[in-house]
Short mmCIF file of C-alpha atoms and ligand atoms in Angstrom, two decimals:
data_model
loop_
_atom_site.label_atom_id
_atom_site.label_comp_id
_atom_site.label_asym_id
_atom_site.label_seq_id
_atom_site.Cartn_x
_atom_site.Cartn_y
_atom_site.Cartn_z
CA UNK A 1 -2.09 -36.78 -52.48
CA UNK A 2 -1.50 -33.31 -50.71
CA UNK A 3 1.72 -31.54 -52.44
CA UNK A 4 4.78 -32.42 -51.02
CA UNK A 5 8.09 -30.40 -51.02
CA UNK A 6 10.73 -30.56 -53.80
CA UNK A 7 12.79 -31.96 -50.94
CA UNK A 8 10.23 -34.46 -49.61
CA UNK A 9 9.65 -35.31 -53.43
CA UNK A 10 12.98 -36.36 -53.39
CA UNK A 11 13.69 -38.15 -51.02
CA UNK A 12 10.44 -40.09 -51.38
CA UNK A 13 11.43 -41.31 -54.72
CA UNK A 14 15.02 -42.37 -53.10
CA UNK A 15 13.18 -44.91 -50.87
CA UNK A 16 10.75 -45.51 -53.04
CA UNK A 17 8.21 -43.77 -51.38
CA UNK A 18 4.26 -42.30 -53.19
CA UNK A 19 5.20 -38.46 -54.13
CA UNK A 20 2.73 -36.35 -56.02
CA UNK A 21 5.01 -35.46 -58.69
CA UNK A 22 8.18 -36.77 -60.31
CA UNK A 23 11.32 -35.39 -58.97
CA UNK A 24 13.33 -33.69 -61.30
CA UNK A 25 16.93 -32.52 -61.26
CA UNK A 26 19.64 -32.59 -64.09
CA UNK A 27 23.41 -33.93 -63.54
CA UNK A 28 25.99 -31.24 -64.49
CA UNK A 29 22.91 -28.31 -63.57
CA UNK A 30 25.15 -25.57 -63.01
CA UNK A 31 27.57 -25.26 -65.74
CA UNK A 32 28.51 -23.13 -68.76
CA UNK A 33 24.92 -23.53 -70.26
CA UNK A 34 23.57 -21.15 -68.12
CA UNK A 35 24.37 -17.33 -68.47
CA UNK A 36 25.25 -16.92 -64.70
CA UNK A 37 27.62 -19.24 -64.59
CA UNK A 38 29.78 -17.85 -67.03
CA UNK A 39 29.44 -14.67 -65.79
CA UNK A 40 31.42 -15.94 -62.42
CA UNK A 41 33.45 -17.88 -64.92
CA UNK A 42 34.76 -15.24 -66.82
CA UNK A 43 36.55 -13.90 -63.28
CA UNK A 44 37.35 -17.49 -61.72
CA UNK A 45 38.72 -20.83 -62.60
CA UNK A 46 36.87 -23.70 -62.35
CA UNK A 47 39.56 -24.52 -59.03
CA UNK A 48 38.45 -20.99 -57.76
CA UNK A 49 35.56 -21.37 -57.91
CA UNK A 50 35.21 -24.52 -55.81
CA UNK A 51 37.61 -23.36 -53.34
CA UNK A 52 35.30 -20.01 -52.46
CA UNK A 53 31.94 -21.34 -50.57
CA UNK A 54 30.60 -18.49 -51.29
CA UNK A 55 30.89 -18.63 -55.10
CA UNK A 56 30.63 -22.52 -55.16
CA UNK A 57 26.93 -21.83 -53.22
CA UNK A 58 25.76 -19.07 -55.34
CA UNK A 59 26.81 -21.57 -58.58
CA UNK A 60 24.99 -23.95 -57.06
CA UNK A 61 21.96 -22.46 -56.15
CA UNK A 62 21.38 -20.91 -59.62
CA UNK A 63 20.00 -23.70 -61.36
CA UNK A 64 17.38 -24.26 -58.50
CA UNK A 65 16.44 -20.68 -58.87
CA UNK A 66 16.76 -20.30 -62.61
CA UNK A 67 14.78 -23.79 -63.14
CA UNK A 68 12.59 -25.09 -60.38
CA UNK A 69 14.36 -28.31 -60.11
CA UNK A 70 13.77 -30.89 -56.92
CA UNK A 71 17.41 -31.04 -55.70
CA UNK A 72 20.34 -28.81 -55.66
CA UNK A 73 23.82 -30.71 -56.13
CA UNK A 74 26.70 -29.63 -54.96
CA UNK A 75 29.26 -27.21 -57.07
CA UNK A 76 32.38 -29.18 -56.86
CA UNK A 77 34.36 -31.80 -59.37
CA UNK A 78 35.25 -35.47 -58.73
CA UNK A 79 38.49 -34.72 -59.01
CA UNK A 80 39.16 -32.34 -56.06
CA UNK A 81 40.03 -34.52 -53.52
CA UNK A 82 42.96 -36.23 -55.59
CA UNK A 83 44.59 -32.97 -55.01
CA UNK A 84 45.95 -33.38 -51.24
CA UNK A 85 46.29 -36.52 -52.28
CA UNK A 86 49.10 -35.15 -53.72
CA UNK A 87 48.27 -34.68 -57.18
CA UNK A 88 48.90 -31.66 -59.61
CA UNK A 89 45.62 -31.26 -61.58
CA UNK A 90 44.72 -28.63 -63.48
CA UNK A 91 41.69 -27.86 -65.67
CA UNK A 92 42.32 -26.47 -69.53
CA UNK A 93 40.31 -25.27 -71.63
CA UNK A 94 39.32 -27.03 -74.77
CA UNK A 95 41.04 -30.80 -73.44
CA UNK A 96 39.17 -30.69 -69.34
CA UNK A 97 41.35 -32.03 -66.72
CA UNK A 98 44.86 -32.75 -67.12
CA UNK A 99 46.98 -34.52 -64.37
CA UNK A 100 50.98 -33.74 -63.77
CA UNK A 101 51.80 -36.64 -62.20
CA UNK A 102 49.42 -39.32 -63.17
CA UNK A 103 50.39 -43.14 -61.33
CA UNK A 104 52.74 -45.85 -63.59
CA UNK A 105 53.34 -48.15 -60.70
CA UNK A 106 53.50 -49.38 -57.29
CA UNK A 107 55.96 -46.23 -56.17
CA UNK A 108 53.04 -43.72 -57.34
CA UNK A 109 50.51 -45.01 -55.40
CA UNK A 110 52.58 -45.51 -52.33
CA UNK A 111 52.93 -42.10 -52.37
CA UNK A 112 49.17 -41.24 -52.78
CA UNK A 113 48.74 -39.82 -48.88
CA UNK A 114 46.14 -39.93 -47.11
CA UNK A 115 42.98 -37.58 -46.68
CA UNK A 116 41.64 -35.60 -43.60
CA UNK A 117 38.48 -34.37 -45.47
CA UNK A 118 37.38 -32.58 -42.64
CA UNK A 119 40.78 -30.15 -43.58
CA UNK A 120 41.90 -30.51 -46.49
CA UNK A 121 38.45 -30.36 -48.54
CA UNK A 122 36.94 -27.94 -45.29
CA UNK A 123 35.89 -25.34 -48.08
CA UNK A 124 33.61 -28.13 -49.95
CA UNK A 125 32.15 -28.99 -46.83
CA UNK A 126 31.39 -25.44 -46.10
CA UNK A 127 29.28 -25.02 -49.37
CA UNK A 128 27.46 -27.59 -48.48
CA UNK A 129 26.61 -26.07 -44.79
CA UNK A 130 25.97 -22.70 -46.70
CA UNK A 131 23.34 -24.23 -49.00
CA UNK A 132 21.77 -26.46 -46.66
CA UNK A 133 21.14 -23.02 -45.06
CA UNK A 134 19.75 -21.44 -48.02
CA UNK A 135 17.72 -24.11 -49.18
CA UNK A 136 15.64 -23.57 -45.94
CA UNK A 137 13.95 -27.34 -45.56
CA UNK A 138 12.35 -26.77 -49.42
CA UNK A 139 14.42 -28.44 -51.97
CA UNK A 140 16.86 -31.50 -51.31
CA UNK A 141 20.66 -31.12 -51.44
CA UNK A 142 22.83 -33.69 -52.92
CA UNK A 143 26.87 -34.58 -52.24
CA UNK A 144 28.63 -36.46 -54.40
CA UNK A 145 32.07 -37.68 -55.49
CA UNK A 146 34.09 -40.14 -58.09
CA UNK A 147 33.53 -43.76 -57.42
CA UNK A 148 37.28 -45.50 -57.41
CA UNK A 149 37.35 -46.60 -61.29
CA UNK A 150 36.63 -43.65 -62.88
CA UNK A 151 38.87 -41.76 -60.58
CA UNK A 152 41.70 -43.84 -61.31
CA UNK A 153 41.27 -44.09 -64.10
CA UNK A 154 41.92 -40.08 -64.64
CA UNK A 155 45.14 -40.87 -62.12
CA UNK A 156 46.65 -43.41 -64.44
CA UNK A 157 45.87 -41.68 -67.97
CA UNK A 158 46.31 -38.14 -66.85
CA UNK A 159 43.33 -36.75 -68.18
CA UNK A 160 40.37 -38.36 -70.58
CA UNK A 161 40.65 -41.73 -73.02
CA UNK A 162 39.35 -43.31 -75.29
CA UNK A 163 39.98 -47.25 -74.29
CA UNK A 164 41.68 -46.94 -71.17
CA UNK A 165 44.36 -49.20 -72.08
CA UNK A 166 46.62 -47.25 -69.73
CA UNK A 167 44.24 -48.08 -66.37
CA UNK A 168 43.58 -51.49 -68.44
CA UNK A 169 47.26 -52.20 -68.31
CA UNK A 170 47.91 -51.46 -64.96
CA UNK A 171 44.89 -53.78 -63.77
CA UNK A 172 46.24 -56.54 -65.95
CA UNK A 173 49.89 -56.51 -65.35
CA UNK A 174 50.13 -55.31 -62.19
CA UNK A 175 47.05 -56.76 -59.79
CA UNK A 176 48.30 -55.55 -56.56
CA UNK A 177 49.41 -52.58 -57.08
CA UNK A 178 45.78 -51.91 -58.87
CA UNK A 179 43.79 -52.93 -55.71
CA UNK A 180 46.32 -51.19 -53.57
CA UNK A 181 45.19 -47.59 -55.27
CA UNK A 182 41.91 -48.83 -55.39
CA UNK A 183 41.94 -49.40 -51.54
CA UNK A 184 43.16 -45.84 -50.78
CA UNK A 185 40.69 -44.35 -53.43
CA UNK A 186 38.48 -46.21 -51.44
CA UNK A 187 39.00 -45.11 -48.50
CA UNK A 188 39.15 -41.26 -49.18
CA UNK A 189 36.07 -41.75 -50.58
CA UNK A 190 34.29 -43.19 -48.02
CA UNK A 191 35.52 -40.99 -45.25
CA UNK A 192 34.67 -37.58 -48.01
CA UNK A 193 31.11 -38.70 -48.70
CA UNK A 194 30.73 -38.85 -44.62
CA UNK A 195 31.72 -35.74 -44.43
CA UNK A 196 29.50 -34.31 -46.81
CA UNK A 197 27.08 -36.25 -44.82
CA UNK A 198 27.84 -34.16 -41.61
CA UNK A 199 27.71 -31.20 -43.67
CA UNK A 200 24.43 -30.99 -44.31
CA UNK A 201 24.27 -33.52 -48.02
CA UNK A 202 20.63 -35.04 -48.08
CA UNK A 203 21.88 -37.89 -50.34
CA UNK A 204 25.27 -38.54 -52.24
CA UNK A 205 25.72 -39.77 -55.70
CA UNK A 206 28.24 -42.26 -56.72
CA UNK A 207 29.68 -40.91 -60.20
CA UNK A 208 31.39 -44.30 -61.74
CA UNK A 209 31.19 -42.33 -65.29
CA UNK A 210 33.75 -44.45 -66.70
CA UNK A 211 33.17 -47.86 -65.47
CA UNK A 212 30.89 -48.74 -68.94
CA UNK A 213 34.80 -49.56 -70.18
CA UNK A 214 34.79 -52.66 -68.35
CA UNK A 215 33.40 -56.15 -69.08
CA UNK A 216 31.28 -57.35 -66.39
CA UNK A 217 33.49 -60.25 -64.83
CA UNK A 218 36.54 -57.49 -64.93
CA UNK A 219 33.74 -55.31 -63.06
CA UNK A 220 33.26 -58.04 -60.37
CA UNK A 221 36.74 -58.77 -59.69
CA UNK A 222 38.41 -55.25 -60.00
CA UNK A 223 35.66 -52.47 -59.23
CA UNK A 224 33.00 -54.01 -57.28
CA UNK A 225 34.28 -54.89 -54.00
CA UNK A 226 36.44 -51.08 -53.90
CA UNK A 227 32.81 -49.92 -54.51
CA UNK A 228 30.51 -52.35 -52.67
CA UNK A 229 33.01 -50.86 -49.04
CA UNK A 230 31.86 -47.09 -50.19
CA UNK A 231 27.94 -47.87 -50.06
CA UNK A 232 28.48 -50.12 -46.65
CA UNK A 233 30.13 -47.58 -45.04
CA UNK A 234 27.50 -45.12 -46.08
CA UNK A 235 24.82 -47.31 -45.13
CA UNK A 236 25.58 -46.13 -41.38
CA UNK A 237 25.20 -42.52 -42.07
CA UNK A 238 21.58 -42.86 -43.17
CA UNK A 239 21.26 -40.86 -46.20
CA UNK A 240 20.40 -42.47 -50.07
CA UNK A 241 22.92 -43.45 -52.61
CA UNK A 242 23.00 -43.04 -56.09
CA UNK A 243 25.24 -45.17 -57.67
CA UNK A 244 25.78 -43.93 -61.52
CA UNK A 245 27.50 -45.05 -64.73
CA UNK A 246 27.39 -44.81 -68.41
CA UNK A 247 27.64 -47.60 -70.84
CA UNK A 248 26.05 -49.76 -68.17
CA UNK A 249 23.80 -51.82 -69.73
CA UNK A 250 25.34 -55.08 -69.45
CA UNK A 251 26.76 -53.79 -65.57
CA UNK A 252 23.81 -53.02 -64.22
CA UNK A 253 22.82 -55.82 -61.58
CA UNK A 254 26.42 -56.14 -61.02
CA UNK A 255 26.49 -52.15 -59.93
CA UNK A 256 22.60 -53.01 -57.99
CA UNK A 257 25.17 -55.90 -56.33
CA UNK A 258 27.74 -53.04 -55.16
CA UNK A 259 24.94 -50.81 -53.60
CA UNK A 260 23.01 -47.71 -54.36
CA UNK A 261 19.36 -46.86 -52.83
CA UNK A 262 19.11 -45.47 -56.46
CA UNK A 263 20.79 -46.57 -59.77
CA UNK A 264 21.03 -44.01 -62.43
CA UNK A 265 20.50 -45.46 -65.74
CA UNK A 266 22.66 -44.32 -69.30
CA UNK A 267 19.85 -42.80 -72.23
CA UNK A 268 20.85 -46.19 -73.89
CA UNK A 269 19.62 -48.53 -71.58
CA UNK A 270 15.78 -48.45 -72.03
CA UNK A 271 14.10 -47.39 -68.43
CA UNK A 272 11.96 -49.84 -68.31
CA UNK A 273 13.98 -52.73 -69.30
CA UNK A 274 16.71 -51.71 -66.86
CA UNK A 275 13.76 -51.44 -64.01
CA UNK A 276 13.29 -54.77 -64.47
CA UNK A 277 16.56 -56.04 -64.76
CA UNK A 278 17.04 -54.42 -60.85
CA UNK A 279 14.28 -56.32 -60.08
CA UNK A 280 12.60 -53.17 -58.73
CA UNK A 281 14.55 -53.93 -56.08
CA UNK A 282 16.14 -50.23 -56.33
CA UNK A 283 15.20 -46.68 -57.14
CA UNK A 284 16.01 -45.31 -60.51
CA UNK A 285 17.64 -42.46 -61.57
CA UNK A 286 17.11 -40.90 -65.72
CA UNK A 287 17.09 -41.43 -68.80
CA UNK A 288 16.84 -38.56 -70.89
CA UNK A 289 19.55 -38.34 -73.65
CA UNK A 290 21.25 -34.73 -73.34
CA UNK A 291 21.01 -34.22 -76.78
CA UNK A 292 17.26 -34.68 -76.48
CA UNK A 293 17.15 -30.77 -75.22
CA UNK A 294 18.59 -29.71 -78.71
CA UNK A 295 15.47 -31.01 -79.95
CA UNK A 296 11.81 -28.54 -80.97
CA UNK A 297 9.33 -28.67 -77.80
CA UNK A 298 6.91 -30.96 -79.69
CA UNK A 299 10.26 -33.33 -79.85
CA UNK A 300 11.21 -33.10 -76.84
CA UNK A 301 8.24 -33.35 -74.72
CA UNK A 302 7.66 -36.75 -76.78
CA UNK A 303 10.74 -37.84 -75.82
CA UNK A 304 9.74 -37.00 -71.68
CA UNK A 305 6.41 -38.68 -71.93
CA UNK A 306 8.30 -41.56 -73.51
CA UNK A 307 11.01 -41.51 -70.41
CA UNK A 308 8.11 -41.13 -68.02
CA UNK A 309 5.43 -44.02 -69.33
CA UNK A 310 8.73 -46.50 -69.29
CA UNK A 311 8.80 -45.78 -65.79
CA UNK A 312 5.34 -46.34 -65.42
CA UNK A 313 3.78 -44.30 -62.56
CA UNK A 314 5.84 -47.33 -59.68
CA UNK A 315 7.15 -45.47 -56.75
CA UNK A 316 10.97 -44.74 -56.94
CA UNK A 317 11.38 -42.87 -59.93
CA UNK A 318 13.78 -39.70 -60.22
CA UNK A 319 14.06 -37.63 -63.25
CA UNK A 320 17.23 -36.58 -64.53
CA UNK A 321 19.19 -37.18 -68.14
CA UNK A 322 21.53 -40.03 -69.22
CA UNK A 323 24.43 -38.16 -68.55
CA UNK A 324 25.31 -34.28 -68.18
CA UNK A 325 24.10 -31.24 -69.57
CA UNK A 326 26.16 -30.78 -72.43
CA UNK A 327 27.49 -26.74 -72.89
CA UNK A 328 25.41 -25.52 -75.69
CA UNK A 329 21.98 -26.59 -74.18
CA UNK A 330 19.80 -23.84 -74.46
CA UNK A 331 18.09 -23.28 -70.73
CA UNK A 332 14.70 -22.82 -71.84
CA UNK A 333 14.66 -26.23 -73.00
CA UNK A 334 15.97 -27.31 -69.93
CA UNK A 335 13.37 -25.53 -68.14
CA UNK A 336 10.66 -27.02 -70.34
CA UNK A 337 11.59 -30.22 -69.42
CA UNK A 338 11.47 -29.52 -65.39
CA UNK A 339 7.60 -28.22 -66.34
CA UNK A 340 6.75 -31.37 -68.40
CA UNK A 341 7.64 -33.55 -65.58
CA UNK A 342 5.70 -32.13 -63.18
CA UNK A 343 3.30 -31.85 -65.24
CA UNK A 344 2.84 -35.28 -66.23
CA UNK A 345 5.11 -37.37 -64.06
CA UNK A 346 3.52 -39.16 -61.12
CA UNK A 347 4.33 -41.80 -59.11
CA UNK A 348 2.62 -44.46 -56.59
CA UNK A 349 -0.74 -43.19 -57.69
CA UNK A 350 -3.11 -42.97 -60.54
CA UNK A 351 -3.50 -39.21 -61.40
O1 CP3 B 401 26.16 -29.22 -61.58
C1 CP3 B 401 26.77 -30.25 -61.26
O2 CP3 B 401 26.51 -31.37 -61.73
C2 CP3 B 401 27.76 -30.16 -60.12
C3 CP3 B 401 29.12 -29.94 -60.45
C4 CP3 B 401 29.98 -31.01 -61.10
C5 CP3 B 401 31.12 -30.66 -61.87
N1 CP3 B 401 31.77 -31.80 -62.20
C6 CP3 B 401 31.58 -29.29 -62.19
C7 CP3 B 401 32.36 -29.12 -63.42
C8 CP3 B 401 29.93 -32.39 -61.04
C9 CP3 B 401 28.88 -33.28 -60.38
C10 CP3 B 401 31.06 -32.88 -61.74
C11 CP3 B 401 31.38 -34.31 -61.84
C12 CP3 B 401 32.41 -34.74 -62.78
N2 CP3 B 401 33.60 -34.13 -63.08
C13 CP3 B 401 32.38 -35.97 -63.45
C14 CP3 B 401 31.31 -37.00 -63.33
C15 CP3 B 401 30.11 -36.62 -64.08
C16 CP3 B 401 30.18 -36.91 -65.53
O3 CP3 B 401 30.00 -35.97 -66.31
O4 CP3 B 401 30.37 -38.07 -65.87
C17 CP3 B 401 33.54 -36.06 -64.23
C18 CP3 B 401 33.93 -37.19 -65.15
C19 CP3 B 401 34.31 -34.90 -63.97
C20 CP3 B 401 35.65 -34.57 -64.50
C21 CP3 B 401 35.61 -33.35 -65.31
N3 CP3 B 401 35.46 -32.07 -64.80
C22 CP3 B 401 35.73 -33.24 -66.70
C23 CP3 B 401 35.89 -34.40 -67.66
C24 CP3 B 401 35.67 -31.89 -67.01
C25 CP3 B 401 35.89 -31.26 -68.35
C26 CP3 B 401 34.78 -31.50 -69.28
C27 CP3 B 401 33.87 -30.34 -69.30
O5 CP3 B 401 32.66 -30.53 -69.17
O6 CP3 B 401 34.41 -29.24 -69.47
C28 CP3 B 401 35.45 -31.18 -65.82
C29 CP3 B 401 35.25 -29.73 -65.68
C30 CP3 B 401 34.00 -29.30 -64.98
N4 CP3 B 401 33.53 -29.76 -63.78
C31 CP3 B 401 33.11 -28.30 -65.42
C32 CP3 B 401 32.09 -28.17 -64.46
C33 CP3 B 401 30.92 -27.22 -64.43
C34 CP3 B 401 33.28 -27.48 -66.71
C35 CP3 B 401 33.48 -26.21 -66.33
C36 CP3 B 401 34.22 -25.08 -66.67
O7 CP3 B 401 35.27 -25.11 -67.32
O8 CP3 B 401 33.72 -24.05 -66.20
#
């Protein structure tokens, strides 16, 4: 097969499409690991730094210069567009994202207003236009944004947890006031990831991060339907989902059921066994563990191969870890791994 683009390879592997080489990108890319981005970080906040297009494309661009991956995503945070919402966040350092005003009740999320993305997130939408530009047709660019669980969840606890008992609560005790929020988050999302769309995103990842807190019937009756409206009304605009969790295992068809051209798939949900499980029905996004990239090169690249025979040369396979780069990963490692799967990784075709 004749080389294909990083962008091509891809967006191939979205639709399940023969590429030459497995795609490769890395969730959380851009991020304290590297050297340049605390550089900018040391004069910026996080909020800044979103809010500029001009940083937020340089930030995002770095990892596709500094490691050759197949996609660039996006330098922005799930959380931004809870803020004209009407929501106080702030990011501190040490504890991540705290929230002022999180929801207790029905008069909370009345409250919630509604979102113009095309205003009040303009300077997101501009990255993406500005990076689109840069990439210049070679490597893909991906949008993304928090899938209604996990963002609400944040809203009700006011920053990370542990059990969710808060969110779990709220679900429980107060049903309508639960799919009311859910409804708006929702919404906003839907109408954001359009934008992004519009903007120039290739594809758009679903982050449900969270969502592994939930059983699967309390998944069917409280998440899926809130997400199963954000992959419909994205089906119109064209581009691929990817629709990603962690602690999914036991979720999985239930998520395949909600939509995503791709699922991403946790490092504790074996590849191959979750492949199947789809049905093959769906791409597949993973699973390296993060910490694997602590690990010596002899370690790691054992641990690559392993990720890569699971997936077993079928067309629809994207690279990419479990979850997010964690801080401390040292870069050449990351690199490595970007090398070793274009090295080895193929898909559609015997090498
Ligand atoms: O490179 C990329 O992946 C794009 C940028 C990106 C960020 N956040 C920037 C960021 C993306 C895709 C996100 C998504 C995000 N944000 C998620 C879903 C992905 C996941 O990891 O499950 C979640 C849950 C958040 C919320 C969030 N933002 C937390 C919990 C934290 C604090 C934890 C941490 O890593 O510090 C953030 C802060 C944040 N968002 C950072 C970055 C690069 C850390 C940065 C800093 O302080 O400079």
């Amino acid at each position: 097969m004749d080389e294909l683009t990083s962008e091509e390879r891809f967006l191939n592997a979205c639709w399940q499409k023969p590429v030459d080489r497995t795609p490769v990108w890395f969730m959380r890319q851009a991020g304290r690991y590297m050297s340049e981005y605390r550089a900018m970080r040391a004069n910026h906040t996080l909020l800044e730094l979103c809010a500029r297009p001009e940083l937020a494309a340089e930030v995002t661009l770095q990892p596709v210069q500094r490691l050759g991956v197949d996609a660039a995503i996006l330098f922005a945070d799930i959380l931004l567009p809870l803020v004209p919402m009407g929501i106080h966040l702030e990011f501190t350092t040490g504890e991540g994202p705290v929230i002022h005003n999180p929801i207790q009740g029905s008069a909370e999320v009345t409250a919630l207003r509604p979102v113009e993305p095309r205003e009040s997130l303009a300077s997101v939408l501009e990255t993406l236009r500005i990076v689109r530009r840069e990439l210049d047709g070679k490597v893909a660019l991906i949008g993304f944004a928090g899938a209604p669980f996990t963002l609400a969840s944040y809203l009700i606890e006011g920053g990370p947890s542990r059990s969710y008992l808060k969110t779990k609560r709220l679900m429980l005790e107060d049903p309508l006031t639960w799919r009311q929020l859910m409804d708006k988050l929702a919404r906003v999302i839907a109408d954001y990831l359009a934008a992004q769309v519009e903007a120039g995103a290739q594809a758009v990842q679903l982050f449900d991060s969270w969502v592994g807190a939930l059983s699967p019937d309390d998944y069917r009756e409280y998440v899926l339907p809130y997400t199963r409206t954000i992959f419909q009304a994205l089906e119109q605009s064209g581009v691929p989902s990817i629709h990603f969790g962690t602690g999914t295992a036991s979720l999985l068809p239930l998520m395949q059921e909600a939509g995503g051209r791709v699922i991403g798939i946790d490092w504790q949900t074996p590849l191959d066994a979750a492949w199947e499980l789809l049905e093959y029905r769906t791409a597949v996004q993973g699973n390296l563990d993060p910490a694997a990239l602590f690990a010596p090169e002899p370690e790691l690249a054992k641990r690559v191969e392993r990720v890569l025979r699971k997936a077993g040369g079928r067309p629809g396979h994207i690279f990419n870890l479990g979850h997010g780069i964690l801080p401390e990963t040292p870069v050449d490692n990351v690199k490595r791994v970007v090398e070793l799967v274009h090295e080895n990784g193929f898909s559609g075709q015997k090498p």
